[in-house]
Every structure is written in C-alpha cells, then in structure tokens.
Amino acid sequence: MRKIIPILLFVFSFTQSLETKATHVMGADIEYTCRSKDTFDFIVRVFKDCKGVSLSAIAMNVIGIGCSYTSSYTMTQVSCQDITPVCKKSCSKCDRTNCNAYGYPNGSDASCSFPYGVEKLIFKQTVIFPKNNTCCKFRVEYSQCCRNGAITTCCAGDNFYSYAEFNRCITPCNNSPTLTNDPVGMYCVGNCICYNNGARDTSNYDSISYHMAQALSAFGSPATYQGSYTYQYPLYYDGFPSIKKYNDKTCKGWLLDSITGDLCFKPMQQQVSVVAITLKEWRKDSNGKMVNIGLTRRDMQLIIVANCTNKAPSLPAATQVGC
C-alpha cells in the first residue's frame, strides 16, 4: 500500500543555499466559479520567492476558443501570506516586520539564516460576458516575468505562463476544482515522497484526471529542460532515467497517479526543478458518455535539499472494508 507522506515541517542542515536572481515566480494555479452563464469569478494564486523582486500588476486575459473574443483585466490582490514550511517560531526569508498594505510579509529578511522564503499571493477578478456574446469555450491565462532564477533543471529566468479552460454553456454551470494543498515542495535527498495537491470538486462532483504537463513560457511555447530531464521526468529520482514505473515498496521510479493525483518519487540529488500538472474535469453527457468539460493547471517548483537531518514520517499500512 502506498505511503502518503505529509511533509509540513522542514529541517535544516544544508550543504549550500540556492540563491535567486531578481526573478521570483515559483508557481501558480487558476480557479473559477460560475455565478451564472454570463458571470464568472476567477482566482489566480501566485507562489513567489520572497528573495525576488515584487510582482508587477497581475494581468488576466480571457480568450474565446473557436470564436472571436478577447478581454483583459488587471486583477485585485486580496491576500498575501508567508507559507514557508518552517516551525512557527522559526524565521524564513520572507520579511515579516516590513509589511505591505495588507499586513503580510513584503520583501526579504536578510538576517534569517534559513535560505528559503515562499509567499502566496491571491488575486481575484469577476468577468461579466456581454449578453450578445455567443462564445461557449474560453481560455483564461496568466503570464508574468519571470521564473525563479534558482531553478537548475530548466527555464530559470524564463517567462512564466499558465492557463485554464472552461465552457460557460454547459448545464449545470461548471466550477473548477479547488486545490487545498499549497505547492511548497521542499524535500530531502533520499526520502520517499508522496505529495497530493488536494483537488476537490464539492460543487458539481465532476470526475478529475491528472496528467503531467509542459511548463510554459507562453501558450504553445513549452519550457526547455536540460540534459535527460523532460516534463514527464523533471528531476533526478531513484531509478532515473531508465525506471519509469513507480514501485511502492522501494520508491524507485516516478508516478503521477491519473486517478488520485498522487505524485510519488525518491529524490536522489540536490536540485530545483519545475513540475506542471493538468487537471481535466469529466462529466457524462446526455448519452451517458464521459466528456471533458474543462481543465486547470498547477505549475509548481520542487526544491530538493541534501544532508537533511530530517527523516520523513510514514503511516503504517491500513485496510478498510466497506459495502
């Protein structure tokens, strides 16, 4: 039985720190909620290195798929939070004393010896489609310069881009899944890891499937990985690159479970990499056939650290029988 390892607290012995340049974006995801066929609420969550420069204004574009429609919006920031996985009394590179207008960390804390700081910023926008608009399918996209300069396997300093797709004409009107776990991937070399983004659809109860995806610098422009790394196998895991199928007992191989969304691997080298996952939503049509009704993406950065004193806990195997 697969062991799910909840890595929440991170310990603290390093061979070196991975410094960033002026670039900063570590990942993002987009969520949407349907109020009516004509009105949608959008949320963009951006995960940022606190050592990087401040984000510029968040621009969101809505583009018709197979029809002529384009609109652009400058989103409103509604919250900001230091989500670095350290103990409450420990410091991070996020400056918690020099706060921004929302009362949250802003900038870098040079006095903290812990070399990492991750900040989550949330932006919102309501979109009202014109009554005479006949488009059904749309792509909503977010782009920002630039990806974190600390990335070692691909695309450091490249433009960051992500998107979601939705259909406003289906009934009942669709909401995207909600991702309940932050993508703060800081893991130790040699530990068996199983991470889950915690996707839920408690409004429509549609089915969700999970797929490795290209990290992007623009729509249709995939990031370039170095050497033998690819978007399917983006870091040096136990068995890389020859072993593809994951083994629960040995942790060798790489797994993104298409049904549960579990991402499982054992990192074997200190590095910083990028993982992108597409979440597709499925619903039965009038003929009982499962059809894809929308997609969202999570683009995330994984930080693998050597010489950790921490050992990940594991849960004993458990069996449940129900009817």
GROMACS .gro file of C-alpha atoms in nm:
model
  323
    1MET     CA    1   0.000   0.000   0.000
    2ARG     CA    2   0.134   0.343  -0.090
    3LYS     CA    3   0.257   0.558   0.198
    4ILE     CA    4   0.134   0.916   0.188
    5ILE     CA    5   0.400   1.138   0.344
    6PRO     CA    6   0.273   1.477   0.468
    7ILE     CA    7   0.587   1.693   0.462
    8LEU     CA    8   0.491   2.006   0.655
    9LEU     CA    9   0.793   2.093   0.867
   10PHE     CA   10   1.131   2.116   0.706
   11VAL     CA   11   1.469   2.063   0.877
   12PHE     CA   12   1.757   2.245   0.841
   13SER     CA   13   2.104   2.113   0.760
   14PHE     CA   14   2.238   2.218   0.418
   15THR     CA   15   2.548   2.187   0.208
   16GLN     CA   16   2.473   2.519   0.037
   17SER     CA   17   2.193   2.765  -0.025
   18LEU     CA   18   2.031   2.814  -0.363
   19GLU     CA   19   2.018   3.189  -0.417
   20THR     CA   20   1.780   3.350  -0.658
   21LYS     CA   21   1.833   3.631  -0.900
   22ALA     CA   22   1.585   3.916  -0.947
   23THR     CA   23   1.333   3.664  -1.083
   24HIS     CA   24   1.083   3.513  -0.848
   25VAL     CA   25   0.777   3.316  -0.968
   26MET     CA   26   0.775   2.963  -0.824
   27GLY     CA   27   0.432   2.853  -0.947
   28ALA     CA   28   0.066   2.939  -0.991
   29ASP     CA   29  -0.282   2.800  -1.043
   30ILE     CA   30  -0.616   2.939  -1.163
   31GLU     CA   31  -0.959   2.868  -1.016
   32TYR     CA   32  -1.301   2.976  -1.145
   33THR     CA   33  -1.654   2.980  -1.005
   34CYS     CA   34  -1.971   3.018  -1.212
   35ARG     CA   35  -2.235   3.256  -1.079
   36SER     CA   36  -2.439   3.229  -1.399
   37LYS     CA   37  -2.379   3.165  -1.768
   38ASP     CA   38  -2.273   3.528  -1.805
   39THR     CA   39  -2.079   3.583  -1.480
   40PHE     CA   40  -1.766   3.405  -1.355
   41ASP     CA   41  -1.532   3.473  -1.061
   42PHE     CA   42  -1.163   3.395  -1.113
   43ILE     CA   43  -0.884   3.343  -0.862
   44VAL     CA   44  -0.514   3.338  -0.953
   45ARG     CA   45  -0.278   3.209  -0.683
   46VAL     CA   46   0.085   3.302  -0.737
   47PHE     CA   47   0.366   3.142  -0.537
   48LYS     CA   48   0.671   3.368  -0.516
   49ASP     CA   49   1.026   3.355  -0.382
   50CYS     CA   50   1.047   3.624  -0.114
   51LYS     CA   51   1.408   3.696  -0.221
   52GLY     CA   52   1.285   3.807  -0.563
   53VAL     CA   53   1.155   4.145  -0.663
   54SER     CA   54   0.791   4.238  -0.604
   55LEU     CA   55   0.528   4.124  -0.850
   56SER     CA   56   0.409   4.364  -1.112
   57ALA     CA   57   0.034   4.409  -1.166
   58ILE     CA   58  -0.142   4.080  -1.241
   59ALA     CA   59  -0.297   4.082  -1.589
   60MET     CA   60  -0.556   3.816  -1.676
   61ASN     CA   61  -0.672   3.754  -2.033
   62VAL     CA   62  -0.992   3.575  -2.139
   63ILE     CA   63  -0.979   3.441  -2.495
   64GLY     CA   64  -1.252   3.265  -2.693
   65ILE     CA   65  -1.176   2.913  -2.822
   66GLY     CA   66  -1.305   2.870  -3.177
   67CYS     CA   67  -1.468   3.214  -3.172
   68SER     CA   68  -1.370   3.579  -3.174
   69TYR     CA   69  -1.350   3.714  -2.818
   70THR     CA   70  -1.071   3.872  -2.612
   71SER     CA   71  -1.080   4.072  -2.291
   72SER     CA   72  -0.809   4.175  -2.044
   73TYR     CA   73  -0.825   4.263  -1.675
   74THR     CA   74  -0.591   4.394  -1.407
   75MET     CA   75  -0.668   4.174  -1.109
   76THR     CA   76  -0.712   4.288  -0.749
   77GLN     CA   77  -0.483   4.145  -0.480
   78VAL     CA   78  -0.688   4.021  -0.185
   79SER     CA   79  -0.430   3.845   0.034
   80CYS     CA   80  -0.066   3.759   0.080
   81GLN     CA   81   0.088   3.504   0.317
   82ASP     CA   82   0.426   3.356   0.412
   83ILE     CA   83   0.379   2.979   0.355
   84THR     CA   84   0.742   2.870   0.403
   85PRO     CA   85   0.726   2.525   0.570
   86VAL     CA   86   0.910   2.607   0.893
   87CYS     CA   87   0.806   2.596   1.259
   88LYS     CA   88   0.607   2.896   1.380
   89LYS     CA   89   0.895   3.032   1.586
   90SER     CA   90   1.147   2.989   1.304
   91CYS     CA   91   1.227   3.264   1.057
   92SER     CA   92   1.213   3.249   0.678
   93LYS     CA   93   1.350   3.472   0.404
   94CYS     CA   94   1.012   3.648   0.396
   95ASP     CA   95   1.034   3.977   0.587
   96ARG     CA   96   0.758   3.963   0.848
   97THR     CA   97   0.834   4.304   1.000
   98ASN     CA   98   0.828   4.518   0.687
   99CYS     CA   99   0.466   4.453   0.593
  100ASN     CA  100   0.270   4.566   0.291
  101ALA     CA  101  -0.069   4.735   0.294
  102TYR     CA  102  -0.245   4.403   0.362
  103GLY     CA  103  -0.043   4.338   0.678
  104TYR     CA  104   0.151   4.048   0.533
  105PRO     CA  105   0.522   3.985   0.466
  106ASN     CA  106   0.678   4.200   0.199
  107GLY     CA  107   1.036   4.163   0.079
  108SER     CA  108   1.332   3.962   0.206
  109ASP     CA  109   1.467   3.913   0.558
  110ALA     CA  110   1.846   3.923   0.517
  111SER     CA  111   1.904   3.841   0.885
  112CYS     CA  112   1.742   3.495   0.863
  113SER     CA  113   1.995   3.215   0.805
  114PHE     CA  114   1.728   2.982   0.663
  115PRO     CA  115   1.780   3.022   0.287
  116TYR     CA  116   1.417   2.994   0.170
  117GLY     CA  117   1.102   3.201   0.180
  118VAL     CA  118   0.777   3.132  -0.009
  119GLU     CA  119   0.494   3.380  -0.036
  120LYS     CA  120   0.139   3.307  -0.159
  121LEU     CA  121  -0.046   3.596  -0.322
  122ILE     CA  122  -0.413   3.568  -0.419
  123PHE     CA  123  -0.578   3.783  -0.686
  124LYS     CA  124  -0.947   3.795  -0.783
  125GLN     CA  125  -1.147   3.915  -1.081
  126THR     CA  126  -1.515   3.896  -1.179
  127VAL     CA  127  -1.589   3.867  -1.552
  128ILE     CA  128  -1.933   3.952  -1.694
  129PHE     CA  129  -1.978   3.841  -2.054
  130PRO     CA  130  -2.185   4.059  -2.289
  131LYS     CA  131  -2.542   3.937  -2.341
  132ASN     CA  132  -2.487   3.917  -2.717
  133ASN     CA  133  -2.174   3.704  -2.684
  134THR     CA  134  -2.230   3.358  -2.833
  135CYS     CA  135  -1.893   3.203  -2.741
  136CYS     CA  136  -1.907   2.897  -2.516
  137LYS     CA  137  -1.546   2.786  -2.465
  138PHE     CA  138  -1.272   3.012  -2.328
  139ARG     CA  139  -0.912   3.010  -2.217
  140VAL     CA  140  -0.820   3.230  -1.921
  141GLU     CA  141  -0.447   3.295  -1.893
  142TYR     CA  142  -0.192   3.450  -1.659
  143SER     CA  143   0.163   3.549  -1.755
  144GLN     CA  144   0.444   3.703  -1.551
  145CYS     CA  145   0.814   3.771  -1.580
  146CYS     CA  146   0.990   3.566  -1.463
  147ARG     CA  147   1.050   3.215  -1.333
  148ASN     CA  148   1.274   3.173  -1.030
  149GLY     CA  149   1.644   3.206  -1.108
  150ALA     CA  150   1.721   2.924  -0.861
  151ILE     CA  151   1.581   2.655  -1.096
  152THR     CA  152   1.857   2.414  -1.203
  153THR     CA  153   1.685   2.171  -1.443
  154CYS     CA  154   1.514   2.407  -1.688
  155CYS     CA  155   1.386   2.751  -1.776
  156ALA     CA  156   1.542   2.965  -1.498
  157GLY     CA  157   1.456   3.327  -1.567
  158ASP     CA  158   1.211   3.240  -1.847
  159ASN     CA  159   0.869   3.400  -1.870
  160PHE     CA  160   0.604   3.225  -1.658
  161TYR     CA  161   0.272   3.130  -1.821
  162SER     CA  162  -0.028   2.922  -1.719
  163TYR     CA  163  -0.393   2.892  -1.817
  164ALA     CA  164  -0.729   2.724  -1.759
  165GLU     CA  165  -1.014   2.637  -1.997
  166PHE     CA  166  -1.388   2.642  -1.928
  167ASN     CA  167  -1.724   2.608  -2.102
  168ARG     CA  168  -1.995   2.852  -1.991
  169CYS     CA  169  -2.272   2.686  -2.193
  170ILE     CA  170  -2.295   2.351  -2.015
  171THR     CA  171  -2.567   2.269  -1.762
  172PRO     CA  172  -2.528   2.273  -1.469
  173CYS     CA  173  -2.276   2.555  -1.496
  174ASN     CA  174  -1.928   2.429  -1.406
  175ASN     CA  175  -1.689   2.533  -1.129
  176SER     CA  176  -1.323   2.435  -1.141
  177PRO     CA  177  -1.171   2.205  -0.877
  178THR     CA  178  -1.028   2.370  -0.566
  179LEU     CA  179  -0.667   2.287  -0.475
  180THR     CA  180  -0.648   2.265  -0.096
  181ASN     CA  181  -0.273   2.199  -0.052
  182ASP     CA  182  -0.011   2.465  -0.122
  183PRO     CA  183   0.266   2.352  -0.362
  184VAL     CA  184   0.554   2.415  -0.121
  185GLY     CA  185   0.774   2.126  -0.231
  186MET     CA  186   1.087   2.121  -0.010
  187TYR     CA  187   1.216   1.765   0.021
  188CYS     CA  188   1.528   1.584   0.139
  189VAL     CA  189   1.755   1.371  -0.079
  190GLY     CA  190   1.684   1.003  -0.015
  191ASN     CA  191   1.335   1.042   0.135
  192CYS     CA  192   1.036   0.864  -0.021
  193ILE     CA  193   0.783   1.133  -0.112
  194CYS     CA  194   0.413   1.117  -0.199
  195TYR     CA  195   0.252   1.458  -0.245
  196ASN     CA  196  -0.107   1.537  -0.336
  197ASN     CA  197  -0.246   1.877  -0.440
  198GLY     CA  198  -0.574   1.802  -0.263
  199ALA     CA  199  -0.808   1.875  -0.556
  200ARG     CA  200  -1.178   1.879  -0.466
  201ASP     CA  201  -1.496   1.944  -0.660
  202THR     CA  202  -1.768   1.973  -0.397
  203SER     CA  203  -1.999   2.189  -0.610
  204ASN     CA  204  -2.050   1.976  -0.923
  205TYR     CA  205  -1.887   1.647  -0.812
  206ASP     CA  206  -1.733   1.600  -1.156
  207SER     CA  207  -1.457   1.345  -1.211
  208ILE     CA  208  -1.095   1.465  -1.224
  209SER     CA  209  -0.798   1.310  -1.402
  210TYR     CA  210  -0.433   1.414  -1.358
  211HIS     CA  211  -0.164   1.443  -1.625
  212MET     CA  212   0.199   1.559  -1.641
  213ALA     CA  213   0.209   1.877  -1.849
  214GLN     CA  214   0.456   2.106  -2.020
  215ALA     CA  215   0.577   2.403  -1.821
  216LEU     CA  216   0.514   2.703  -2.047
  217SER     CA  217   0.664   3.043  -2.125
  218ALA     CA  218   0.363   3.132  -2.347
  219PHE     CA  219   0.064   2.948  -2.491
  220GLY     CA  220   0.204   2.670  -2.711
  221SER     CA  221   0.565   2.752  -2.607
  222PRO     CA  222   0.697   2.479  -2.374
  223ALA     CA  223   0.992   2.528  -2.142
  224THR     CA  224   1.318   2.353  -2.237
  225TYR     CA  225   1.459   2.103  -1.987
  226GLN     CA  226   1.831   2.034  -1.964
  227GLY     CA  227   2.005   1.705  -2.042
  228SER     CA  228   1.788   1.396  -1.992
  229TYR     CA  229   1.520   1.581  -1.795
  230THR     CA  230   1.175   1.621  -1.953
  231TYR     CA  231   0.840   1.749  -1.833
  232GLN     CA  232   0.735   1.384  -1.772
  233TYR     CA  233   1.050   1.313  -1.565
  234PRO     CA  234   1.170   1.653  -1.444
  235LEU     CA  235   1.421   1.567  -1.169
  236TYR     CA  236   1.677   1.308  -1.062
  237TYR     CA  237   1.478   1.038  -0.879
  238ASP     CA  238   1.582   0.689  -0.771
  239GLY     CA  239   1.592   0.490  -1.097
  240PHE     CA  240   1.622   0.794  -1.328
  241PRO     CA  241   1.601   0.780  -1.624
  242SER     CA  242   1.555   0.411  -1.701
  243ILE     CA  243   1.289   0.317  -1.442
  244LYS     CA  244   0.957   0.480  -1.528
  245LYS     CA  245   0.703   0.272  -1.334
  246TYR     CA  246   0.688   0.353  -0.963
  247ASN     CA  247   0.742   0.078  -0.702
  248ASP     CA  248   0.557   0.139  -0.372
  249LYS     CA  249   0.797  -0.078  -0.170
  250THR     CA  250   1.130   0.057  -0.293
  251CYS     CA  251   1.022   0.409  -0.401
  252LYS     CA  252   1.208   0.359  -0.728
  253GLY     CA  253   1.059   0.523  -1.035
  254TRP     CA  254   0.824   0.817  -1.090
  255LEU     CA  255   0.445   0.830  -1.051
  256LEU     CA  256   0.166   1.074  -1.113
  257ASP     CA  257  -0.145   0.869  -1.042
  258SER     CA  258  -0.403   0.977  -1.301
  259ILE     CA  259  -0.694   0.892  -1.069
  260THR     CA  260  -0.580   1.003  -0.721
  261GLY     CA  261  -0.334   1.275  -0.823
  262ASP     CA  262  -0.057   1.130  -0.601
  263LEU     CA  263   0.291   1.242  -0.709
  264CYS     CA  264   0.544   0.988  -0.577
  265PHE     CA  265   0.924   0.967  -0.612
  266LYS     CA  266   1.250   0.947  -0.415
  267PRO     CA  267   1.478   1.243  -0.498
  268MET     CA  268   1.847   1.149  -0.517
  269GLN     CA  269   2.022   1.478  -0.594
  270GLN     CA  270   2.017   1.835  -0.467
  271GLN     CA  271   1.843   2.049  -0.730
  272VAL     CA  272   1.548   2.279  -0.801
  273SER     CA  273   1.301   2.170  -1.068
  274VAL     CA  274   0.961   2.253  -1.216
  275VAL     CA  275   0.657   2.024  -1.230
  276ALA     CA  276   0.337   2.113  -1.415
  277ILE     CA  277   0.016   1.911  -1.376
  278THR     CA  278  -0.304   1.938  -1.580
  279LEU     CA  279  -0.633   1.857  -1.406
  280LYS     CA  280  -0.908   1.761  -1.650
  281GLU     CA  281  -1.274   1.760  -1.548
  282TRP     CA  282  -1.513   1.496  -1.685
  283ARG     CA  283  -1.893   1.470  -1.687
  284LYS     CA  284  -2.145   1.240  -1.857
  285ASP     CA  285  -2.333   1.388  -2.150
  286SER     CA  286  -2.696   1.316  -2.237
  287ASN     CA  287  -2.587   0.984  -2.394
  288GLY     CA  288  -2.402   0.872  -2.082
  289LYS     CA  289  -2.059   0.931  -2.240
  290MET     CA  290  -1.786   1.091  -2.028
  291VAL     CA  291  -1.672   1.417  -2.190
  292ASN     CA  292  -1.403   1.668  -2.095
  293ILE     CA  293  -1.572   1.989  -1.975
  294GLY     CA  294  -1.272   2.194  -1.862
  295LEU     CA  295  -0.915   2.196  -1.737
  296THR     CA  296  -0.696   2.373  -1.488
  297ARG     CA  297  -0.323   2.355  -1.426
  298ARG     CA  298  -0.085   2.369  -1.134
  299ASP     CA  299   0.270   2.478  -1.208
  300MET     CA  300   0.498   2.421  -0.909
  301GLN     CA  301   0.865   2.430  -0.807
  302LEU     CA  302   1.030   2.140  -0.622
  303ILE     CA  303   1.334   2.214  -0.402
  304ILE     CA  304   1.550   1.910  -0.321
  305VAL     CA  305   1.797   1.963  -0.035
  306ALA     CA  306   2.100   1.747   0.054
  307ASN     CA  307   2.227   1.647   0.401
  308CYS     CA  308   1.898   1.694   0.582
  309THR     CA  309   1.876   1.585   0.944
  310ASN     CA  310   1.503   1.531   0.897
  311LYS     CA  311   1.356   1.188   0.830
  312ALA     CA  312   1.008   1.184   0.682
  313PRO     CA  313   0.740   1.009   0.893
  314SER     CA  314   0.536   0.730   0.741
  315LEU     CA  315   0.194   0.592   0.823
  316PRO     CA  316   0.151   0.218   0.886
  317ALA     CA  317  -0.041   0.022   0.624
  318ALA     CA  318  -0.414   0.020   0.693
  319THR     CA  319  -0.703  -0.171   0.540
  320GLN     CA  320  -1.069  -0.071   0.527
  321VAL     CA  321  -1.357  -0.285   0.412
  322GLY     CA  322  -1.695  -0.131   0.334
  323CYS     CA  323  -2.014  -0.204   0.146
   0.00000   0.00000   0.00000
